[in-house]
Amino acid sequence: MKIHAISEYAHQFTRLGLVNCYLVRESDSFTLIDTTVPGGAKTIIAAARAIAQVPIARLLLTHAHGDHIGSLDALAAALGQPQVAIGKREARLLPKKPAQDRSLDSSEAQCKLKGGFSGAATAPTHLLSDGELYGSLRVVASPGHTPGHLAFLDERDGTLYAGDAVVTVGGTVHVVGFGPWYFPFAGMATWHRPTALASAKRLAELPIRRYAVGHGRIVEGGPELLRDAIRRAEAKLR
Ligand SMILES: [Zn+2]
């Protein structure tokens, strides 16, 4: 696992060279954003201990795809009773089958969900809504990749934890579903690209100072990088 300090408050952990999770420092504990694929719990916990002797008190999920919730059950078991938080809408996709609810609301694009929803045995303790503050992280609804996808803005340092709403593989900011040809995976797993584009426009209103995403390196820069990506995405839609 590769570990990279990204600000005074956070580290990026990269597994298999391609999937990221983030360890965010709060005053007395850590919040882990996403959990990567299965098999990561021990390494992630050991890495957190090496950074500071405070517990991982919260597991926060951007969405329910298997490469983001893969180590959730093992982490929850190893950490005792951490808080587990996910968006209220996305929580329907978190359980394993048959409890998993893949239905769409009438207000949503009636397209088939894409990507792997492996499901977890761990139940969330907190269901998040757009606009609320969870620790130091502002919750921003960013549907499109999945119907209940959330991004999180750390208001202390301007880091946008964008999950799979944004892809930075290759070092450039892309709206998911409009990414580079050599990294098709997140795009192929995207439920509804026009909704993802609309969400990117909302995200571009935030005081972003860096991008920390599910797939790709950290990119330093402001909302103008996302506005560029939106322009490129719109050109592709035409
Ligand atoms: Zn995903």
PDB file of N, CA and C and ligand atoms in Angstrom, residues 63 65 67-68 145-146 149 164 186 189 215, ligand 1:
ATOM      1  N   HIS A  63     -19.820   5.849  -1.741  1.00  0.00           N
ATOM      2  CA  HIS A  63     -20.871   5.079  -2.418  1.00  0.00           C
ATOM      3  C   HIS A  63     -20.632   3.598  -2.189  1.00  0.00           C
ATOM      4  N   HIS A  65     -20.155   0.894  -4.207  1.00  0.00           N
ATOM      5  CA  HIS A  65     -19.443  -0.033  -5.097  1.00  0.00           C
ATOM      6  C   HIS A  65     -18.412  -0.848  -4.309  1.00  0.00           C
ATOM      7  N   ASP A  67     -15.388  -1.701  -4.768  1.00  0.00           N
ATOM      8  CA  ASP A  67     -14.004  -1.236  -4.600  1.00  0.00           C
ATOM      9  C   ASP A  67     -13.911  -0.061  -3.624  1.00  0.00           C
ATOM     10  N   HIS A  68     -15.037   0.301  -3.022  1.00  0.00           N
ATOM     11  CA  HIS A  68     -15.041   1.339  -1.983  1.00  0.00           C
ATOM     12  C   HIS A  68     -15.484   0.787  -0.632  1.00  0.00           C
ATOM     13  N   HIS A 145     -22.698   8.790 -10.746  1.00  0.00           N
ATOM     14  CA  HIS A 145     -21.947   7.526 -10.774  1.00  0.00           C
ATOM     15  C   HIS A 145     -22.830   6.428 -10.162  1.00  0.00           C
ATOM     16  N   THR A 146     -23.410   6.735  -9.010  1.00  0.00           N
ATOM     17  CA  THR A 146     -24.494   5.935  -8.412  1.00  0.00           C
ATOM     18  C   THR A 146     -25.576   6.931  -7.991  1.00  0.00           C
ATOM     19  N   HIS A 149     -24.535   8.813  -4.527  1.00  0.00           N
ATOM     20  CA  HIS A 149     -23.124   9.124  -4.322  1.00  0.00           C
ATOM     21  C   HIS A 149     -22.959  10.437  -3.552  1.00  0.00           C
ATOM     22  N   ASP A 164     -16.039   8.698  -6.644  1.00  0.00           N
ATOM     23  CA  ASP A 164     -15.995   8.435  -8.088  1.00  0.00           C
ATOM     24  C   ASP A 164     -16.807   9.464  -8.878  1.00  0.00           C
ATOM     25  N   ALA A 186     -14.221   3.347 -14.140  1.00  0.00           N
ATOM     26  CA  ALA A 186     -15.182   4.129 -13.360  1.00  0.00           C
ATOM     27  C   ALA A 186     -16.320   4.610 -14.269  1.00  0.00           C
ATOM     28  N   ALA A 189     -18.786   1.892 -14.910  1.00  0.00           N
ATOM     29  CA  ALA A 189     -19.589   1.601 -13.717  1.00  0.00           C
ATOM     30  C   ALA A 189     -20.518   2.764 -13.368  1.00  0.00           C
ATOM     31  N   HIS A 215     -10.052   7.080  -7.743  1.00  0.00           N
ATOM     32  CA  HIS A 215      -9.102   6.509  -8.698  1.00  0.00           C
ATOM     33  C   HIS A 215      -8.276   7.627  -9.322  1.00  0.00           C
TER      34      HIS A 215
HETATM   35 ZN    ZN B   1     -17.669   3.474  -8.079  1.00  0.00          ZN
END
